[in-house]
Amino acid sequence: MCEMNLKNENLYYIGGVVRDELLGKESFDIDLTYQGNAIEFAQTLPDAEILQINEPFGTVKIKLDGEEIDIASTRSEIYPQKGHLPKVNNIGCSLKEDILRRDFTINAMAKSTLTGEIIDYTSGLEDLKNKKLRVLHNNSFIDDPTRIVRGLKFSVRFGFELDEHTKKLQDKYLQSINYDMSYKRLKKELVETFNLNLWTAFEKFVNEGIYKLISPQEFTLPQNNLEELIKKYKPTFPWIVYVGLLPDISNLPLTKTEQKIVDDYKKILNQVQNDKNISDFEIYKAFEGVNLETILMLATVNPEITGRYLDKLRHIKPEITGKDLQEIGIAPSPKYSEIFDFILNEKLKNPALNKTQEIELVKKFYLIP
Ligand code: CTP
């Protein structure tokens, strides 16, 4: 962990950063909690420039020695509406109360910035040693079902397992899901989990029924593992290649691109699944203008076709242009697209065709009566 110059007996590193340091892993954001009111604390620091204050959440951003630092006040939370963002209940509560509102014991440790002492009220250290994910109380998933996906994320990221009681609580929740939840938060966790590109994550997601958090429609694990394909072709949004396979993800707030990826998949699925003798030309046309993510999703049903397209067909492009057609005396008309398709078809059969040969072919079939 990168040590800061800011040290105080009430200032603690907290959550993921402490967990990651104990695991010997790099942490990307450093969470700090001040036991008391962090805003008032920041105002007492002579060398700190206050950049931003969020009064209702009791958080503050400061600049100190050229470094930007976020500090939260200790706070307790309540869940007036289960499955939605909690409400801040008490800013400046004890460190212990702040810790007890958290998800898993391994995320519920603090480290003093002053002495380096680890504060561990919930036996997080022991769970870390035993590679266990354990919730802090029986209502944890009811309050916040996104924690089920967080559990999945941590289990695949670190190779941990849910402890027995936590697994029972998960199963119980998945038997009676409250679909009135914040899907924005759920999506964030799904993105983080499946962008790791681990097939084991998708196996657990499906086999443990976690996918039902999105929609109750049944789904079974596809046979073709996508991990290697995603590694090879590097799509921009790996997560949607997995999650988009579910029959209904309309609860998730999708961007336009993500929605297109899923819609195209559904549109092309039947053709790719049922047409065993599909020609190169038909594959080319079906995949034209479709995102890489959609094509990788289709690899779960027909890896032969998608492989053929990605490794060979998509690199084939006719060189002839509309200008060339005009120059050989064909006036612009809807016939152009027929001609381009004709050349494409020829080029797919013989990718070595050069532009002169393409023009010759057009002349032969469209100019000579
Ligand atoms: N937390 C929680 N419940 C959630 C989300 C977060 O209790 N649904 C708590 C955990 O204590 C977590 C901390 O808030 O450690 C910070 O959350 P976040 O930054 O999302 O997670 P990290 O644990 O830092 O995990 P990551 O490494 O994936 O960012």
mmCIF file of C-alpha atoms and ligand atoms in Angstrom:
data_model
loop_
_atom_site.group_PDB
_atom_site.id
_atom_site.type_symbol
_atom_site.label_atom_id
_atom_site.label_comp_id
_atom_site.label_asym_id
_atom_site.label_seq_id
_atom_site.Cartn_x
_atom_site.Cartn_y
_atom_site.Cartn_z
ATOM 1 C CA MET A 1 0.000 0.000 0.000
ATOM 2 C CA CYS A 2 1.395 3.430 -0.780
ATOM 3 C CA GLU A 3 1.822 5.088 2.611
ATOM 4 C CA MET A 4 0.531 8.658 2.963
ATOM 5 C CA ASN A 5 2.075 11.453 4.913
ATOM 6 C CA LEU A 6 -1.244 12.100 6.592
ATOM 7 C CA LYS A 7 -1.373 10.261 9.893
ATOM 8 C CA ASN A 8 -3.831 10.615 12.735
ATOM 9 C CA GLU A 9 -5.014 8.428 15.568
ATOM 10 C CA ASN A 10 -8.580 8.556 14.218
ATOM 11 C CA LEU A 11 -7.718 8.094 10.579
ATOM 12 C CA TYR A 12 -7.867 4.560 9.148
ATOM 13 C CA TYR A 13 -7.360 2.789 5.868
ATOM 14 C CA ILE A 14 -10.506 0.728 5.438
ATOM 15 C CA GLY A 15 -12.117 -1.968 3.322
ATOM 16 C CA GLY A 16 -10.615 -3.222 0.071
ATOM 17 C CA VAL A 17 -7.270 -1.480 0.478
ATOM 18 C CA VAL A 18 -6.562 -3.255 3.792
ATOM 19 C CA ARG A 19 -7.703 -6.594 2.359
ATOM 20 C CA ASP A 20 -5.508 -6.162 -0.717
ATOM 21 C CA GLU A 21 -2.454 -5.225 1.313
ATOM 22 C CA LEU A 22 -2.880 -8.299 3.515
ATOM 23 C CA LEU A 23 -3.195 -10.400 0.359
ATOM 24 C CA GLY A 24 -0.081 -8.776 -1.091
ATOM 25 C CA LYS A 25 -2.075 -7.356 -4.013
ATOM 26 C CA GLU A 26 -2.124 -3.903 -5.496
ATOM 27 C CA SER A 27 -5.152 -1.754 -4.691
ATOM 28 C CA PHE A 28 -6.493 0.813 -7.086
ATOM 29 C CA ASP A 29 -8.429 3.083 -4.785
ATOM 30 C CA ILE A 30 -7.385 3.906 -1.278
ATOM 31 C CA ASP A 31 -10.329 4.270 1.078
ATOM 32 C CA LEU A 32 -9.771 6.286 4.222
ATOM 33 C CA THR A 33 -12.184 6.720 7.089
ATOM 34 C CA TYR A 34 -11.984 9.264 9.846
ATOM 35 C CA GLN A 35 -13.590 8.225 13.102
ATOM 36 C CA GLY A 36 -15.688 11.340 13.620
ATOM 37 C CA ASN A 37 -16.472 14.092 11.142
ATOM 38 C CA ALA A 38 -13.983 13.975 8.247
ATOM 39 C CA ILE A 39 -14.980 17.421 6.934
ATOM 40 C CA GLU A 40 -14.252 19.106 10.249
ATOM 41 C CA PHE A 41 -11.020 17.115 10.509
ATOM 42 C CA ALA A 42 -9.909 18.255 7.044
ATOM 43 C CA GLN A 43 -10.573 21.878 7.997
ATOM 44 C CA THR A 44 -8.079 21.585 10.860
ATOM 45 C CA LEU A 45 -5.238 20.506 8.574
ATOM 46 C CA PRO A 46 -3.080 23.596 7.954
ATOM 47 C CA ASP A 47 -1.383 22.352 4.781
ATOM 48 C CA ALA A 48 -4.403 20.750 3.135
ATOM 49 C CA GLU A 49 -6.356 22.365 0.340
ATOM 50 C CA ILE A 50 -10.017 21.364 0.435
ATOM 51 C CA LEU A 51 -11.104 20.445 -3.075
ATOM 52 C CA GLN A 52 -14.619 19.089 -2.545
ATOM 53 C CA ILE A 53 -17.077 18.539 0.258
ATOM 54 C CA ASN A 54 -20.108 16.245 0.257
ATOM 55 C CA GLU A 55 -21.999 17.245 3.388
ATOM 56 C CA PRO A 56 -24.826 14.625 3.355
ATOM 57 C CA PHE A 57 -22.316 11.760 3.022
ATOM 58 C CA GLY A 58 -19.678 13.356 5.259
ATOM 59 C CA THR A 59 -16.944 12.937 2.674
ATOM 60 C CA VAL A 60 -14.177 15.330 1.671
ATOM 61 C CA LYS A 61 -11.492 15.484 -0.993
ATOM 62 C CA ILE A 62 -8.277 17.266 -0.125
ATOM 63 C CA LYS A 63 -4.949 17.997 -1.737
ATOM 64 C CA LEU A 64 -1.923 17.460 0.448
ATOM 65 C CA ASP A 65 1.707 17.473 -0.704
ATOM 66 C CA GLY A 66 0.490 17.367 -4.296
ATOM 67 C CA GLU A 67 -1.628 14.272 -3.642
ATOM 68 C CA GLU A 68 -5.444 14.077 -3.834
ATOM 69 C CA ILE A 69 -6.950 12.185 -0.925
ATOM 70 C CA ASP A 70 -10.578 11.208 -0.260
ATOM 71 C CA ILE A 71 -11.610 10.886 3.343
ATOM 72 C CA ALA A 72 -14.984 9.561 4.531
ATOM 73 C CA SER A 73 -16.492 10.100 7.947
ATOM 74 C CA THR A 74 -17.384 6.966 9.834
ATOM 75 C CA ARG A 75 -21.088 6.404 9.204
ATOM 76 C CA SER A 76 -23.805 3.942 9.926
ATOM 77 C CA GLU A 77 -26.471 3.150 7.339
ATOM 78 C CA ILE A 78 -30.003 1.859 7.156
ATOM 79 C CA TYR A 79 -31.868 0.266 4.264
ATOM 80 C CA PRO A 80 -35.360 1.823 4.268
ATOM 81 C CA GLN A 81 -35.872 0.311 0.809
ATOM 82 C CA LYS A 82 -34.254 -3.114 0.567
ATOM 83 C CA GLY A 83 -32.096 -3.574 -2.512
ATOM 84 C CA HIS A 84 -31.606 0.162 -3.022
ATOM 85 C CA LEU A 85 -28.933 2.582 -1.909
ATOM 86 C CA PRO A 86 -28.811 2.768 1.885
ATOM 87 C CA LYS A 87 -29.506 6.007 3.764
ATOM 88 C CA VAL A 88 -26.831 7.527 5.938
ATOM 89 C CA ASN A 89 -27.986 7.192 9.497
ATOM 90 C CA ASN A 90 -25.267 8.630 11.665
ATOM 91 C CA ILE A 91 -22.196 10.524 10.517
ATOM 92 C CA GLY A 92 -19.315 10.356 12.942
ATOM 93 C CA CYS A 93 -20.320 7.073 14.573
ATOM 94 C CA SER A 94 -17.768 4.698 16.052
ATOM 95 C CA LEU A 95 -15.351 2.865 13.787
ATOM 96 C CA LYS A 96 -16.976 -0.371 14.874
ATOM 97 C CA GLU A 97 -20.435 0.712 13.675
ATOM 98 C CA ASP A 98 -18.957 1.802 10.372
ATOM 99 C CA ILE A 99 -17.335 -1.589 9.983
ATOM 100 C CA LEU A 100 -20.494 -3.515 10.825
ATOM 101 C CA ARG A 101 -22.440 -1.980 7.885
ATOM 102 C CA ARG A 102 -20.096 -3.649 5.378
ATOM 103 C CA ASP A 103 -20.427 -6.724 3.158
ATOM 104 C CA PHE A 104 -17.832 -9.432 3.895
ATOM 105 C CA THR A 105 -15.482 -9.846 6.838
ATOM 106 C CA ILE A 106 -12.447 -9.634 4.537
ATOM 107 C CA ASN A 107 -13.681 -6.151 3.518
ATOM 108 C CA ALA A 108 -14.383 -5.101 7.087
ATOM 109 C CA MET A 109 -10.910 -4.469 8.442
ATOM 110 C CA ALA A 110 -9.263 -1.141 9.182
ATOM 111 C CA LYS A 111 -5.622 -0.186 9.561
ATOM 112 C CA SER A 112 -4.526 2.734 11.702
ATOM 113 C CA THR A 113 -2.629 5.361 9.711
ATOM 114 C CA LEU A 114 -0.744 6.212 12.908
ATOM 115 C CA THR A 115 0.347 2.855 14.303
ATOM 116 C CA GLY A 116 -0.322 0.453 11.432
ATOM 117 C CA GLU A 117 -2.436 -1.687 13.784
ATOM 118 C CA ILE A 118 -5.082 -3.830 12.064
ATOM 119 C CA ILE A 119 -8.545 -3.419 13.571
ATOM 120 C CA ASP A 120 -10.468 -6.610 13.005
ATOM 121 C CA TYR A 121 -13.830 -6.803 14.809
ATOM 122 C CA THR A 122 -15.269 -9.560 12.618
ATOM 123 C CA SER A 123 -12.434 -12.127 12.292
ATOM 124 C CA GLY A 124 -11.628 -10.968 8.761
ATOM 125 C CA LEU A 125 -7.979 -11.997 9.185
ATOM 126 C CA GLU A 126 -8.943 -15.559 9.934
ATOM 127 C CA ASP A 127 -11.336 -15.664 6.967
ATOM 128 C CA LEU A 128 -8.609 -14.242 4.769
ATOM 129 C CA LYS A 129 -6.281 -17.029 5.918
ATOM 130 C CA ASN A 130 -8.964 -19.676 5.316
ATOM 131 C CA LYS A 131 -10.013 -18.133 1.965
ATOM 132 C CA LYS A 132 -13.594 -17.645 3.131
ATOM 133 C CA LEU A 133 -16.191 -15.037 2.261
ATOM 134 C CA ARG A 134 -18.511 -14.469 5.176
ATOM 135 C CA VAL A 135 -21.252 -11.860 5.539
ATOM 136 C CA LEU A 136 -21.530 -9.913 8.759
ATOM 137 C CA HIS A 137 -25.232 -10.557 9.423
ATOM 138 C CA ASN A 138 -28.172 -12.615 8.153
ATOM 139 C CA ASN A 139 -29.890 -9.700 6.370
ATOM 140 C CA SER A 140 -26.863 -8.736 4.316
ATOM 141 C CA PHE A 141 -28.157 -10.040 0.958
ATOM 142 C CA ILE A 142 -31.717 -8.906 1.653
ATOM 143 C CA ASP A 143 -30.464 -5.373 2.301
ATOM 144 C CA ASP A 144 -28.190 -5.413 -0.695
ATOM 145 C CA PRO A 145 -28.439 -8.301 -3.206
ATOM 146 C CA THR A 146 -25.580 -6.847 -5.262
ATOM 147 C CA ARG A 147 -23.398 -8.383 -2.561
ATOM 148 C CA ILE A 148 -24.148 -11.786 -4.073
ATOM 149 C CA VAL A 149 -22.408 -10.689 -7.257
ATOM 150 C CA ARG A 150 -19.645 -9.069 -5.178
ATOM 151 C CA GLY A 151 -19.166 -12.430 -3.473
ATOM 152 C CA LEU A 152 -18.835 -14.056 -6.879
ATOM 153 C CA LYS A 153 -16.345 -11.381 -7.953
ATOM 154 C CA PHE A 154 -14.147 -11.852 -4.900
ATOM 155 C CA SER A 155 -14.413 -15.635 -5.041
ATOM 156 C CA VAL A 156 -13.064 -15.807 -8.583
ATOM 157 C CA ARG A 157 -10.619 -12.957 -8.159
ATOM 158 C CA PHE A 158 -8.981 -14.435 -5.068
ATOM 159 C CA GLY A 159 -9.942 -18.115 -5.314
ATOM 160 C CA PHE A 160 -12.090 -17.878 -2.152
ATOM 161 C CA GLU A 161 -15.304 -19.775 -1.281
ATOM 162 C CA LEU A 162 -18.436 -18.630 0.487
ATOM 163 C CA ASP A 163 -18.519 -20.026 4.008
ATOM 164 C CA GLU A 164 -21.282 -22.538 4.599
ATOM 165 C CA HIS A 165 -23.701 -20.216 6.400
ATOM 166 C CA THR A 166 -23.182 -17.441 3.836
ATOM 167 C CA LYS A 167 -23.858 -19.921 1.027
ATOM 168 C CA LYS A 168 -27.105 -20.906 2.740
ATOM 169 C CA LEU A 169 -28.123 -17.252 3.023
ATOM 170 C CA GLN A 170 -27.326 -16.770 -0.650
ATOM 171 C CA ASP A 171 -29.376 -19.824 -1.672
ATOM 172 C CA LYS A 172 -32.250 -18.665 0.496
ATOM 173 C CA TYR A 173 -32.233 -15.210 -1.053
ATOM 174 C CA LEU A 174 -32.067 -16.646 -4.569
ATOM 175 C CA GLN A 175 -35.195 -18.685 -3.792
ATOM 176 C CA SER A 176 -37.173 -15.492 -3.182
ATOM 177 C CA ILE A 177 -35.588 -12.593 -4.986
ATOM 178 C CA ASN A 178 -36.988 -9.109 -4.545
ATOM 179 C CA TYR A 179 -36.802 -7.746 -8.081
ATOM 180 C CA ASP A 180 -37.314 -4.197 -6.863
ATOM 181 C CA MET A 181 -33.601 -3.454 -6.608
ATOM 182 C CA SER A 182 -31.059 -1.022 -7.969
ATOM 183 C CA TYR A 183 -30.041 -2.578 -11.285
ATOM 184 C CA LYS A 184 -27.542 0.206 -11.824
ATOM 185 C CA ARG A 185 -25.549 -1.074 -8.839
ATOM 186 C CA LEU A 186 -26.019 -4.682 -9.908
ATOM 187 C CA LYS A 187 -24.750 -3.869 -13.376
ATOM 188 C CA LYS A 188 -21.627 -2.218 -11.961
ATOM 189 C CA GLU A 189 -20.749 -5.416 -10.092
ATOM 190 C CA LEU A 190 -21.556 -7.599 -13.126
ATOM 191 C CA VAL A 191 -19.278 -5.476 -15.292
ATOM 192 C CA GLU A 192 -16.423 -5.744 -12.778
ATOM 193 C CA THR A 193 -16.953 -9.483 -12.364
ATOM 194 C CA PHE A 194 -17.226 -10.509 -16.004
ATOM 195 C CA ASN A 195 -14.596 -8.113 -17.314
ATOM 196 C CA LEU A 196 -12.204 -10.401 -15.421
ATOM 197 C CA ASN A 197 -12.996 -12.866 -18.241
ATOM 198 C CA LEU A 198 -13.056 -16.040 -16.173
ATOM 199 C CA TRP A 199 -15.223 -18.927 -17.315
ATOM 200 C CA THR A 200 -15.312 -20.193 -13.715
ATOM 201 C CA ALA A 201 -17.184 -16.992 -12.810
ATOM 202 C CA PHE A 202 -19.807 -17.693 -15.462
ATOM 203 C CA GLU A 203 -20.093 -21.327 -14.335
ATOM 204 C CA LYS A 204 -20.806 -20.263 -10.769
ATOM 205 C CA PHE A 205 -23.106 -17.474 -11.928
ATOM 206 C CA VAL A 206 -25.221 -19.949 -13.856
ATOM 207 C CA ASN A 207 -24.932 -23.115 -11.771
ATOM 208 C CA GLU A 208 -25.609 -21.363 -8.449
ATOM 209 C CA GLY A 209 -28.577 -19.511 -9.952
ATOM 210 C CA ILE A 210 -27.051 -16.053 -9.346
ATOM 211 C CA TYR A 211 -28.144 -15.025 -12.855
ATOM 212 C CA LYS A 212 -31.733 -15.110 -11.576
ATOM 213 C CA LEU A 213 -31.073 -11.764 -9.882
ATOM 214 C CA ILE A 214 -31.513 -10.257 -13.350
ATOM 215 C CA SER A 215 -34.545 -12.262 -14.444
ATOM 216 C CA PRO A 216 -36.198 -15.527 -13.331
ATOM 217 C CA GLN A 217 -36.112 -17.071 -16.819
ATOM 218 C CA GLU A 218 -34.231 -20.388 -16.791
ATOM 219 C CA PHE A 219 -30.795 -20.551 -18.376
ATOM 220 C CA THR A 220 -28.253 -23.353 -18.733
ATOM 221 C CA LEU A 221 -24.521 -23.082 -19.150
ATOM 222 C CA PRO A 222 -23.447 -23.098 -22.815
ATOM 223 C CA GLN A 223 -21.029 -25.856 -23.806
ATOM 224 C CA ASN A 224 -18.415 -23.731 -25.482
ATOM 225 C CA ASN A 225 -16.062 -21.933 -23.137
ATOM 226 C CA LEU A 226 -15.603 -18.274 -24.131
ATOM 227 C CA GLU A 227 -12.556 -17.392 -22.055
ATOM 228 C CA GLU A 228 -9.903 -18.204 -24.674
ATOM 229 C CA LEU A 229 -11.868 -16.520 -27.462
ATOM 230 C CA ILE A 230 -12.217 -13.319 -25.442
ATOM 231 C CA LYS A 231 -8.500 -13.406 -24.679
ATOM 232 C CA LYS A 232 -7.709 -13.883 -28.353
ATOM 233 C CA TYR A 233 -10.025 -11.300 -29.913
ATOM 234 C CA LYS A 234 -10.085 -8.729 -27.053
ATOM 235 C CA PRO A 235 -13.599 -7.245 -27.324
ATOM 236 C CA THR A 236 -14.152 -3.809 -25.768
ATOM 237 C CA PHE A 237 -16.910 -5.068 -23.449
ATOM 238 C CA PRO A 238 -16.108 -8.639 -22.360
ATOM 239 C CA TRP A 239 -18.799 -8.623 -19.658
ATOM 240 C CA ILE A 240 -21.688 -8.360 -22.119
ATOM 241 C CA VAL A 241 -20.387 -11.384 -24.054
ATOM 242 C CA TYR A 242 -21.234 -13.411 -20.945
ATOM 243 C CA VAL A 243 -24.220 -11.648 -19.421
ATOM 244 C CA GLY A 244 -25.842 -10.904 -22.788
ATOM 245 C CA LEU A 245 -26.350 -14.650 -23.315
ATOM 246 C CA LEU A 246 -29.143 -14.712 -20.731
ATOM 247 C CA PRO A 247 -32.657 -14.848 -22.197
ATOM 248 C CA ASP A 248 -33.753 -11.544 -20.655
ATOM 249 C CA ILE A 249 -31.536 -8.767 -19.311
ATOM 250 C CA SER A 250 -34.025 -5.967 -19.878
ATOM 251 C CA ASN A 251 -33.770 -5.032 -16.188
ATOM 252 C CA LEU A 252 -30.186 -3.873 -16.652
ATOM 253 C CA PRO A 253 -29.645 -0.280 -17.780
ATOM 254 C CA LEU A 254 -27.711 -0.810 -21.023
ATOM 255 C CA THR A 255 -25.909 1.700 -23.181
ATOM 256 C CA LYS A 256 -26.957 1.956 -26.842
ATOM 257 C CA THR A 257 -23.971 -0.131 -27.930
ATOM 258 C CA GLU A 258 -24.654 -2.829 -25.326
ATOM 259 C CA GLN A 259 -28.296 -2.977 -26.388
ATOM 260 C CA LYS A 260 -27.296 -3.340 -30.035
ATOM 261 C CA ILE A 261 -24.902 -6.170 -29.149
ATOM 262 C CA VAL A 262 -27.703 -8.086 -27.422
ATOM 263 C CA ASP A 263 -30.369 -7.328 -30.055
ATOM 264 C CA ASP A 264 -28.076 -8.397 -32.914
ATOM 265 C CA TYR A 265 -27.271 -11.630 -31.062
ATOM 266 C CA LYS A 266 -30.957 -12.497 -30.791
ATOM 267 C CA LYS A 267 -31.543 -11.571 -34.427
ATOM 268 C CA ILE A 268 -28.740 -13.730 -35.840
ATOM 269 C CA LEU A 269 -28.955 -16.623 -33.372
ATOM 270 C CA ASN A 270 -31.495 -18.695 -35.307
ATOM 271 C CA GLN A 271 -29.689 -18.376 -38.586
ATOM 272 C CA VAL A 272 -26.350 -19.412 -37.085
ATOM 273 C CA GLN A 273 -27.896 -22.194 -35.029
ATOM 274 C CA ASN A 274 -30.069 -23.799 -37.686
ATOM 275 C CA ASP A 275 -28.432 -23.268 -41.035
ATOM 276 C CA LYS A 276 -25.741 -25.941 -41.142
ATOM 277 C CA ASN A 277 -24.853 -25.240 -44.779
ATOM 278 C CA ILE A 278 -24.612 -21.492 -44.482
ATOM 279 C CA SER A 279 -22.305 -20.101 -47.187
ATOM 280 C CA ASP A 280 -19.376 -17.746 -46.643
ATOM 281 C CA PHE A 281 -21.353 -15.028 -48.369
ATOM 282 C CA GLU A 282 -24.333 -15.509 -46.037
ATOM 283 C CA ILE A 283 -22.068 -15.485 -42.970
ATOM 284 C CA TYR A 284 -20.371 -12.331 -44.202
ATOM 285 C CA LYS A 285 -23.692 -10.603 -44.775
ATOM 286 C CA ALA A 286 -25.154 -11.747 -41.441
ATOM 287 C CA PHE A 287 -22.148 -10.409 -39.489
ATOM 288 C CA GLU A 288 -21.646 -7.188 -41.433
ATOM 289 C CA GLY A 289 -21.925 -4.159 -39.111
ATOM 290 C CA VAL A 290 -22.234 -6.383 -36.045
ATOM 291 C CA ASN A 291 -20.013 -5.825 -32.993
ATOM 292 C CA LEU A 292 -17.264 -8.282 -32.144
ATOM 293 C CA GLU A 293 -19.065 -8.981 -28.855
ATOM 294 C CA THR A 294 -22.123 -10.323 -30.705
ATOM 295 C CA ILE A 295 -19.986 -12.610 -32.840
ATOM 296 C CA LEU A 296 -18.230 -14.007 -29.768
ATOM 297 C CA MET A 297 -21.614 -14.644 -28.131
ATOM 298 C CA LEU A 298 -22.620 -16.619 -31.221
ATOM 299 C CA ALA A 299 -19.501 -18.756 -30.774
ATOM 300 C CA THR A 300 -21.363 -20.474 -27.922
ATOM 301 C CA VAL A 301 -23.700 -22.027 -30.508
ATOM 302 C CA ASN A 302 -21.545 -22.292 -33.620
ATOM 303 C CA PRO A 303 -17.802 -21.767 -33.069
ATOM 304 C CA GLU A 304 -16.981 -23.069 -36.546
ATOM 305 C CA ILE A 305 -18.877 -20.275 -38.307
ATOM 306 C CA THR A 306 -17.705 -17.490 -35.990
ATOM 307 C CA GLY A 307 -14.096 -18.699 -36.214
ATOM 308 C CA ARG A 308 -14.300 -18.747 -40.011
ATOM 309 C CA TYR A 309 -15.638 -15.209 -40.040
ATOM 310 C CA LEU A 310 -13.203 -13.763 -37.493
ATOM 311 C CA ASP A 311 -10.063 -15.441 -38.803
ATOM 312 C CA LYS A 312 -10.727 -15.236 -42.505
ATOM 313 C CA LEU A 313 -13.862 -13.690 -43.956
ATOM 314 C CA ARG A 314 -13.895 -10.359 -42.132
ATOM 315 C CA HIS A 315 -10.480 -9.478 -43.587
ATOM 316 C CA ILE A 316 -11.723 -9.858 -47.133
ATOM 317 C CA LYS A 317 -12.934 -6.646 -48.732
ATOM 318 C CA PRO A 318 -13.619 -5.867 -52.385
ATOM 319 C CA GLU A 319 -11.421 -3.033 -53.582
ATOM 320 C CA ILE A 320 -13.712 -1.770 -56.287
ATOM 321 C CA THR A 321 -15.599 1.463 -55.520
ATOM 322 C CA GLY A 322 -18.574 3.347 -56.926
ATOM 323 C CA LYS A 323 -16.136 5.658 -58.660
ATOM 324 C CA ASP A 324 -14.610 2.681 -60.487
ATOM 325 C CA LEU A 325 -18.064 1.596 -61.652
ATOM 326 C CA GLN A 326 -18.793 5.066 -63.002
ATOM 327 C CA GLU A 327 -15.467 5.125 -64.810
ATOM 328 C CA ILE A 328 -16.309 1.956 -66.685
ATOM 329 C CA GLY A 329 -19.631 3.428 -67.701
ATOM 330 C CA ILE A 330 -22.144 2.131 -65.161
ATOM 331 C CA ALA A 331 -24.328 4.990 -63.973
ATOM 332 C CA PRO A 332 -25.154 5.084 -60.228
ATOM 333 C CA SER A 333 -28.285 3.075 -59.510
ATOM 334 C CA PRO A 334 -29.617 0.499 -57.025
ATOM 335 C CA LYS A 335 -27.826 -2.028 -59.221
ATOM 336 C CA TYR A 336 -24.572 -0.952 -57.527
ATOM 337 C CA SER A 337 -25.305 -2.977 -54.423
ATOM 338 C CA GLU A 338 -26.010 -6.037 -56.538
ATOM 339 C CA ILE A 339 -22.648 -5.532 -58.256
ATOM 340 C CA PHE A 340 -20.791 -5.098 -54.965
ATOM 341 C CA ASP A 341 -22.399 -8.279 -53.627
ATOM 342 C CA PHE A 342 -21.434 -10.101 -56.777
ATOM 343 C CA ILE A 343 -17.796 -9.009 -56.393
ATOM 344 C CA LEU A 344 -17.845 -9.821 -52.694
ATOM 345 C CA ASN A 345 -19.071 -13.314 -53.472
ATOM 346 C CA GLU A 346 -16.290 -13.789 -56.038
ATOM 347 C CA LYS A 347 -13.698 -12.407 -53.644
ATOM 348 C CA LEU A 348 -14.803 -14.745 -50.855
ATOM 349 C CA LYS A 349 -14.268 -17.645 -53.236
ATOM 350 C CA ASN A 350 -10.920 -16.236 -54.362
ATOM 351 C CA PRO A 351 -9.456 -13.683 -51.912
ATOM 352 C CA ALA A 352 -6.395 -13.203 -54.125
ATOM 353 C CA LEU A 353 -8.415 -11.232 -56.706
ATOM 354 C CA ASN A 354 -6.920 -7.783 -57.238
ATOM 355 C CA LYS A 355 -8.708 -4.608 -58.217
ATOM 356 C CA THR A 356 -8.010 -4.989 -61.948
ATOM 357 C CA GLN A 357 -9.454 -8.490 -61.868
ATOM 358 C CA GLU A 358 -12.496 -7.245 -59.953
ATOM 359 C CA ILE A 359 -13.096 -4.625 -62.639
ATOM 360 C CA GLU A 360 -12.685 -7.234 -65.359
ATOM 361 C CA LEU A 361 -15.316 -9.404 -63.677
ATOM 362 C CA VAL A 362 -17.772 -6.517 -63.507
ATOM 363 C CA LYS A 363 -17.202 -5.718 -67.159
ATOM 364 C CA LYS A 364 -17.715 -9.345 -68.114
ATOM 365 C CA PHE A 365 -20.968 -9.843 -66.253
ATOM 366 C CA TYR A 366 -22.545 -6.392 -66.354
ATOM 367 C CA LEU A 367 -21.304 -4.656 -69.462
ATOM 368 C CA ILE A 368 -21.096 -7.323 -72.102
ATOM 369 C CA PRO A 369 -24.600 -8.050 -73.412
HETATM 370 N N1 CTP B 1 -19.198 -2.257 0.483
HETATM 371 C C1 CTP B 1 -20.282 -2.934 1.024
HETATM 372 N N2 CTP B 1 -21.340 -3.302 0.252
HETATM 373 C C2 CTP B 1 -21.356 -3.016 -1.069
HETATM 374 C C3 CTP B 1 -20.278 -2.327 -1.646
HETATM 375 C C4 CTP B 1 -19.211 -1.962 -0.835
HETATM 376 O O1 CTP B 1 -20.276 -3.207 2.220
HETATM 377 N N3 CTP B 1 -22.400 -3.366 -1.824
HETATM 378 C C5 CTP B 1 -18.070 -1.849 1.352
HETATM 379 C C6 CTP B 1 -16.966 -2.899 1.512
HETATM 380 O O2 CTP B 1 -16.458 -2.798 2.818
HETATM 381 C C7 CTP B 1 -15.918 -2.486 0.505
HETATM 382 C C8 CTP B 1 -16.023 -0.958 0.568
HETATM 383 O O3 CTP B 1 -17.417 -0.689 0.815
HETATM 384 O O4 CTP B 1 -14.625 -2.934 0.843
HETATM 385 C C9 CTP B 1 -15.576 -0.265 -0.699
HETATM 386 O O5 CTP B 1 -16.351 -0.692 -1.808
HETATM 387 P P1 CTP B 1 -15.735 -0.897 -3.250
HETATM 388 O O6 CTP B 1 -14.732 0.160 -3.529
HETATM 389 O O7 CTP B 1 -16.861 -1.108 -4.198
HETATM 390 O O8 CTP B 1 -15.050 -2.317 -3.096
HETATM 391 P P2 CTP B 1 -13.646 -2.836 -2.780
HETATM 392 O O9 CTP B 1 -13.752 -3.761 -1.626
HETATM 393 O O10 CTP B 1 -12.632 -1.759 -2.685
HETATM 394 O O11 CTP B 1 -13.425 -3.789 -4.015
HETATM 395 P P3 CTP B 1 -12.730 -3.574 -5.385
HETATM 396 O O12 CTP B 1 -11.318 -4.003 -5.122
HETATM 397 O O13 CTP B 1 -13.448 -4.509 -6.313
HETATM 398 O O14 CTP B 1 -12.879 -2.135 -5.752
#
